[in-house]
Short mmCIF file of N, CA, C and O in Angstrom, two decimals:
data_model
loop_
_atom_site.label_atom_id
_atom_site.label_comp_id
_atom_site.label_asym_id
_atom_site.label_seq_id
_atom_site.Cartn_x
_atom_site.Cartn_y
_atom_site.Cartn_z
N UNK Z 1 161.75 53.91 -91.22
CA UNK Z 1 162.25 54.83 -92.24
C UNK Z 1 163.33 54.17 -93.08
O UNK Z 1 164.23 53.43 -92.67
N UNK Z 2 163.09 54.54 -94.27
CA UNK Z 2 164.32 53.97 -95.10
C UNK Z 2 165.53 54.82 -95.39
O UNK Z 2 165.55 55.35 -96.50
N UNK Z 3 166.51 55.05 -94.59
CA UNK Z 3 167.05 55.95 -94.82
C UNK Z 3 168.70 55.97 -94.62
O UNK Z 3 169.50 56.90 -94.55
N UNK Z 4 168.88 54.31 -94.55
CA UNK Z 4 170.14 53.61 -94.10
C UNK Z 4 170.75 53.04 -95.73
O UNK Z 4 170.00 52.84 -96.69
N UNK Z 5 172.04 52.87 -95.76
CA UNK Z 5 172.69 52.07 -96.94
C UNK Z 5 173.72 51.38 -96.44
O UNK Z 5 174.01 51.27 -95.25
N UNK Z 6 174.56 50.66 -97.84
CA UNK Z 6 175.33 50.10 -97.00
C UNK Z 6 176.90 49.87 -98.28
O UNK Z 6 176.77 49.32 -99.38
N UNK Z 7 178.26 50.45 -97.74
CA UNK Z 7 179.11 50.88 -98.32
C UNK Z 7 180.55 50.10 -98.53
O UNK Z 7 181.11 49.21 -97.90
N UNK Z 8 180.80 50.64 -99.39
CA UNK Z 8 182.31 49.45 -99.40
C UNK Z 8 183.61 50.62 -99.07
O UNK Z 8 183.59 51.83 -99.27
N UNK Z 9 184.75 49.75 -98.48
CA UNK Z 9 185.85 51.03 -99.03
C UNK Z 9 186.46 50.34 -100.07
O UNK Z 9 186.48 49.12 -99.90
N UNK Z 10 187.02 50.79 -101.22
CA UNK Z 10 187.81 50.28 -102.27
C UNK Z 10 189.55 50.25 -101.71
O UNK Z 10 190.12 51.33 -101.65
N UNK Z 11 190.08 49.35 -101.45
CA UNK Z 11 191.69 49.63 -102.27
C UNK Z 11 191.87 50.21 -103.65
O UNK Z 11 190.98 50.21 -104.50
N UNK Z 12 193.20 50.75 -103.82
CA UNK Z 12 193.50 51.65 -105.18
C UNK Z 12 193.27 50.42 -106.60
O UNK Z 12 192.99 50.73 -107.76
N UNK Z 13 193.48 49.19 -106.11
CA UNK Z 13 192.68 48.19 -106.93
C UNK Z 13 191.58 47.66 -107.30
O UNK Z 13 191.35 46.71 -108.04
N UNK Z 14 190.59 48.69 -106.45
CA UNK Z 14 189.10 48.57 -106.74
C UNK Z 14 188.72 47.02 -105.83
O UNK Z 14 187.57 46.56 -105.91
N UNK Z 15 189.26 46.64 -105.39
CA UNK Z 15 188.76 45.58 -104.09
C UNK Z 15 188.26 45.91 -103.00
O UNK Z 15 188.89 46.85 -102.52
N UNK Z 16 187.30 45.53 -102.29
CA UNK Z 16 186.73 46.02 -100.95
C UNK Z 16 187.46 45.47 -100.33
O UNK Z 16 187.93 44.37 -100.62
N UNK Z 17 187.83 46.49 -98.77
CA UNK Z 17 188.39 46.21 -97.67
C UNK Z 17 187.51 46.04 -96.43
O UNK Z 17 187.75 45.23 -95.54
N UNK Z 18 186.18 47.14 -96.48
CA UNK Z 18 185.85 47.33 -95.91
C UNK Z 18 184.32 47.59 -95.82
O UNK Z 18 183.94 48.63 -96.38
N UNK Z 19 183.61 47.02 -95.37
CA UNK Z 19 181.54 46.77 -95.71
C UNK Z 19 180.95 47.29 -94.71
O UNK Z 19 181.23 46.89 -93.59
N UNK Z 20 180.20 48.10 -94.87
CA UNK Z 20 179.47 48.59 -93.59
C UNK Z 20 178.33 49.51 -94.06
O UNK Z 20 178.30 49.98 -95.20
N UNK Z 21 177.33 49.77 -93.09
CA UNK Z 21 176.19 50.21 -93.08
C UNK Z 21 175.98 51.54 -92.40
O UNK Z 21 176.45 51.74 -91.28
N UNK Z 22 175.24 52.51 -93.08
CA UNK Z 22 174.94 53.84 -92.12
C UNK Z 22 174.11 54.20 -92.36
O UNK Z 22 173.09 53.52 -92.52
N UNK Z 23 174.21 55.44 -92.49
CA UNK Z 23 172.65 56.55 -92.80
C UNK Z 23 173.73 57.98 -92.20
O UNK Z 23 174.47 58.09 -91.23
N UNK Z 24 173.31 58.98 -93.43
CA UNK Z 24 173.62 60.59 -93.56
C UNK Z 24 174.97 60.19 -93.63
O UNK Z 24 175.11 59.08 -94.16
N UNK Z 25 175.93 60.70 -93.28
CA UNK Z 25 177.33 60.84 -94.14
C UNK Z 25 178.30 59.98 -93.19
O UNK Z 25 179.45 60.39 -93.08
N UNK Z 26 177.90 58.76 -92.46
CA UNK Z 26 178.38 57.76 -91.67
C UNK Z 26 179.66 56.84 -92.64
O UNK Z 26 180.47 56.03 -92.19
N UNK Z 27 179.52 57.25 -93.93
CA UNK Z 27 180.45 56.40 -94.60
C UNK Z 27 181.62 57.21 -94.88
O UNK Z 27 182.62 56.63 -95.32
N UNK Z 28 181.65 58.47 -94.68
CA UNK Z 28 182.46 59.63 -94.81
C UNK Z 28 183.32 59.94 -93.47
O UNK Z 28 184.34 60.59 -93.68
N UNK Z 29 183.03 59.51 -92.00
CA UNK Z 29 183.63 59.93 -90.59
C UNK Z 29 184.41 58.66 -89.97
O UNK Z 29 183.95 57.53 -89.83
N UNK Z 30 185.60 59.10 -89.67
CA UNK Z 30 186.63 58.50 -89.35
C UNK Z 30 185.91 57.05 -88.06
O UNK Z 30 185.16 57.20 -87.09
N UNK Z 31 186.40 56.08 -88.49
CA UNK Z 31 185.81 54.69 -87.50
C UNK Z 31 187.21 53.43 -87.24
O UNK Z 31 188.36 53.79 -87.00
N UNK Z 32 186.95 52.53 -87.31
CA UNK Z 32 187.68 51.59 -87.00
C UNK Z 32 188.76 51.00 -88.47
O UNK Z 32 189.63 50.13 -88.44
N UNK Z 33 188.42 51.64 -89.37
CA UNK Z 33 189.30 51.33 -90.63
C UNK Z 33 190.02 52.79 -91.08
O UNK Z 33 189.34 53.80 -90.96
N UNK Z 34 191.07 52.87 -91.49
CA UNK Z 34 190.89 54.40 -92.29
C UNK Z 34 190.02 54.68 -93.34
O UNK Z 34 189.78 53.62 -93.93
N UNK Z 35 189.33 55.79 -93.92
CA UNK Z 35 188.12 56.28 -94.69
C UNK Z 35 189.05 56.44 -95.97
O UNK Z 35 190.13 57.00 -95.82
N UNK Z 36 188.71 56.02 -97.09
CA UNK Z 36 189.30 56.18 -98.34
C UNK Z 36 188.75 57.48 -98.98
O UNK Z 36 187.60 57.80 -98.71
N UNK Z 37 189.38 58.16 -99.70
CA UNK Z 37 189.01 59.35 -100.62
C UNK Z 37 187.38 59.10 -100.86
O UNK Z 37 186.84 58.12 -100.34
N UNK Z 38 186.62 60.05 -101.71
CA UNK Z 38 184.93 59.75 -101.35
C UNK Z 38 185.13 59.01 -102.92
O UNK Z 38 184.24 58.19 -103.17
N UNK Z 39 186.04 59.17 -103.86
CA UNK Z 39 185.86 57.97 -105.19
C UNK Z 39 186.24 56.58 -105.29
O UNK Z 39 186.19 55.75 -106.20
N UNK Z 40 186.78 56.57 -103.62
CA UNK Z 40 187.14 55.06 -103.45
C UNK Z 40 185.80 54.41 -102.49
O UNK Z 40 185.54 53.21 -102.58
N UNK Z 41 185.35 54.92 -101.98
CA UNK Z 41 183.90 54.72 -101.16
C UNK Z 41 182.27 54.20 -102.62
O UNK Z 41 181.42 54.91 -103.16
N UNK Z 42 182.45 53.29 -102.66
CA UNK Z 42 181.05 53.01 -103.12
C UNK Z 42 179.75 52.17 -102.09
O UNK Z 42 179.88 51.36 -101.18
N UNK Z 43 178.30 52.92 -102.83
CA UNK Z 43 176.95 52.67 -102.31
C UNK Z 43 176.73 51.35 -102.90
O UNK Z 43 176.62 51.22 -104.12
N UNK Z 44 176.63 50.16 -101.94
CA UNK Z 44 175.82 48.98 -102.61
C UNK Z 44 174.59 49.04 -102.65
O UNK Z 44 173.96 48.49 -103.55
N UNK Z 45 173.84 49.94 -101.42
CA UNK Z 45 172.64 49.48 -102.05
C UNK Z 45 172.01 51.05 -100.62
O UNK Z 45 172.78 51.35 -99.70
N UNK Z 46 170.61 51.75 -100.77
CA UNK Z 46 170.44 52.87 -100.50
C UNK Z 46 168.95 52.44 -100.01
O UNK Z 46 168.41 51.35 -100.15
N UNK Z 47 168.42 53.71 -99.36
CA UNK Z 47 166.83 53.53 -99.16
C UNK Z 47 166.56 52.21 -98.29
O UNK Z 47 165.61 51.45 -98.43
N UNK Z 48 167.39 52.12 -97.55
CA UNK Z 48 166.84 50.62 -96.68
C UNK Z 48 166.75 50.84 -95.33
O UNK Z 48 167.28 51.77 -94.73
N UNK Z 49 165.82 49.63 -94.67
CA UNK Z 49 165.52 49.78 -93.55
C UNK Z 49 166.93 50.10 -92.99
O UNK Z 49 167.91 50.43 -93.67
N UNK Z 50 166.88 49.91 -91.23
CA UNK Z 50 168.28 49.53 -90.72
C UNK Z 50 168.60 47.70 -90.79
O UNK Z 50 169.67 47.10 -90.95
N UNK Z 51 167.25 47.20 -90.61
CA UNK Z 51 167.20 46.01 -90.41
C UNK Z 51 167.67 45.25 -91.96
O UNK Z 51 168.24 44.16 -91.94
N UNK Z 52 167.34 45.97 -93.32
CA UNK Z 52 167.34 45.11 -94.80
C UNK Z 52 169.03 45.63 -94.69
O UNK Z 52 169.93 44.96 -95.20
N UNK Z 53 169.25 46.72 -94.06
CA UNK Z 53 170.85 47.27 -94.05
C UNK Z 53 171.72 46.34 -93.31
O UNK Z 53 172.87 46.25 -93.73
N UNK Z 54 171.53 45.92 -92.71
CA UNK Z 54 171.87 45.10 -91.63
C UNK Z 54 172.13 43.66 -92.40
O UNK Z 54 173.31 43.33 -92.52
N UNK Z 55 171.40 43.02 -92.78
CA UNK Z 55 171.18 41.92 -93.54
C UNK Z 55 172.08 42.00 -94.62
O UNK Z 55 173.05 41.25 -94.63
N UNK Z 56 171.82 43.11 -95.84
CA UNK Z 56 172.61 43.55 -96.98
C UNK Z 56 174.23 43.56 -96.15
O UNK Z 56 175.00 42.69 -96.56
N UNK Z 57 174.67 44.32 -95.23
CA UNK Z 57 176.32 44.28 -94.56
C UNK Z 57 176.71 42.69 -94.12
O UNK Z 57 177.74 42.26 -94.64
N UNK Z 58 176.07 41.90 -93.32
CA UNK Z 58 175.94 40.53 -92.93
C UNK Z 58 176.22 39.48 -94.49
O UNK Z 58 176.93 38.47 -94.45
N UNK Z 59 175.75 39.81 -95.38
CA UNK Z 59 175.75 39.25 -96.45
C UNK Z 59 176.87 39.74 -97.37
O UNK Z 59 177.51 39.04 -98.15
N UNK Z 60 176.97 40.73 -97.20
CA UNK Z 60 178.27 41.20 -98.23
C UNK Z 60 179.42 41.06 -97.59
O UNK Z 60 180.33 41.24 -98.40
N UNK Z 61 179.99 40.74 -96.11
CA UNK Z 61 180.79 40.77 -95.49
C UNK Z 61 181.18 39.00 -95.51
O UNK Z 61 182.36 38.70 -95.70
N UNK Z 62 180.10 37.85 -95.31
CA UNK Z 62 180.16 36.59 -95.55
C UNK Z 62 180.58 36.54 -97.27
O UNK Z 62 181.61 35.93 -97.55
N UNK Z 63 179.95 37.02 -98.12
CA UNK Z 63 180.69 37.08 -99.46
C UNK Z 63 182.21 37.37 -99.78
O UNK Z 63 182.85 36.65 -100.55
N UNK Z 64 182.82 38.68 -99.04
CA UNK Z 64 183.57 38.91 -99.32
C UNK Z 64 184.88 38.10 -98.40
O UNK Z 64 186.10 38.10 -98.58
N UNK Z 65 184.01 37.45 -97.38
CA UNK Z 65 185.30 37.01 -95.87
C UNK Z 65 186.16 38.52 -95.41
O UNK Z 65 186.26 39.70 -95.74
N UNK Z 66 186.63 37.61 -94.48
CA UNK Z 66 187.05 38.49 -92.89
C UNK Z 66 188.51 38.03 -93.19
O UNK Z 66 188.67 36.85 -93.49
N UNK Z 67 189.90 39.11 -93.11
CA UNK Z 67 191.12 38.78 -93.12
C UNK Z 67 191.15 38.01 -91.55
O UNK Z 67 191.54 36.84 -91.48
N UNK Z 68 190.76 38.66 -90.48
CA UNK Z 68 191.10 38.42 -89.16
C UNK Z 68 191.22 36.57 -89.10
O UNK Z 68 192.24 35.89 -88.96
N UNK Z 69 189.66 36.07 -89.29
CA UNK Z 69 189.61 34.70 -89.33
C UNK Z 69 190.31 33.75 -90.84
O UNK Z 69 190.37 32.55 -90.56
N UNK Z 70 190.66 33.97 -91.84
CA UNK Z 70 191.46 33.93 -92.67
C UNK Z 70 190.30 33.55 -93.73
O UNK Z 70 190.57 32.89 -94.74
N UNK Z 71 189.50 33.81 -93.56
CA UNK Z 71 188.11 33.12 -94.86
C UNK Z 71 188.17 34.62 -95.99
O UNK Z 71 187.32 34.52 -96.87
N UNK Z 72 188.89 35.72 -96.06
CA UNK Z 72 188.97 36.53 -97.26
C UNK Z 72 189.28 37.52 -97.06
O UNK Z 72 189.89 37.54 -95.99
N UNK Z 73 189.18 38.99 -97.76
CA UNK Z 73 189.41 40.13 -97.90
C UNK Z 73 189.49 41.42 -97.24
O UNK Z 73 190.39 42.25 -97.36
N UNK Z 74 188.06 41.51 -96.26
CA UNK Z 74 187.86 42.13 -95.65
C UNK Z 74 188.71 42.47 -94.09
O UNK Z 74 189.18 41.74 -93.23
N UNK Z 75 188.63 44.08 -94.27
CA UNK Z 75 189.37 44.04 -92.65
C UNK Z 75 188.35 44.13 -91.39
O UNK Z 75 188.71 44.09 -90.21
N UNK Z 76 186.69 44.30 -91.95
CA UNK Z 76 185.72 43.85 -90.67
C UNK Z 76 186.28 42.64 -89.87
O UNK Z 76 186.88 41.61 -90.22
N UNK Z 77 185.78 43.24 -88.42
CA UNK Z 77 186.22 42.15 -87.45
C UNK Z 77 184.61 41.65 -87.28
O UNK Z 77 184.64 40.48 -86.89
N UNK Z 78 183.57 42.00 -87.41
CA UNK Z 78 182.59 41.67 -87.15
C UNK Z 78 181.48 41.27 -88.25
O UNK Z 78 180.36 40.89 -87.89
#
């Protein structure tokens, strides 16, 4: 089923902090980052497997780098 996407959180500077993948309102419920207002939350990409979702988060997360390991932006640890 295609029914997974995959989301950014914005800082108030329009930078992603945060990349991740769900399905139904998974980008909206409290997780391991705090959840930004729903106009700071943007859809990269919709209608996807879990597996093309998966791939699409893996790829946007290597684009953007990981603060933890010091390669960029993001506060994903994974």
């Amino acid at each position: 089923m295609n029914n997974y996407y995959v989301y950014h959180y914005l800082r108030e500077d329009g930078t992603p902090y945060y990349v991740g993948k769900g399905k139904a309102d998974r980008a909206y419920k409290p997780h391991n980052v705090p959840v930004p207002p729903a106009d700071r939350i943007i859809f990269v990409a919709r209608d996807l497997t879990e597996s093309q979702a998966l791939q699409l988060e893996i790829e946007n997360i290597a684009f953007y780098g990981r603060k933890d390991n010091n390669t960029g932006i993001l506060r994903n640890l994974t």
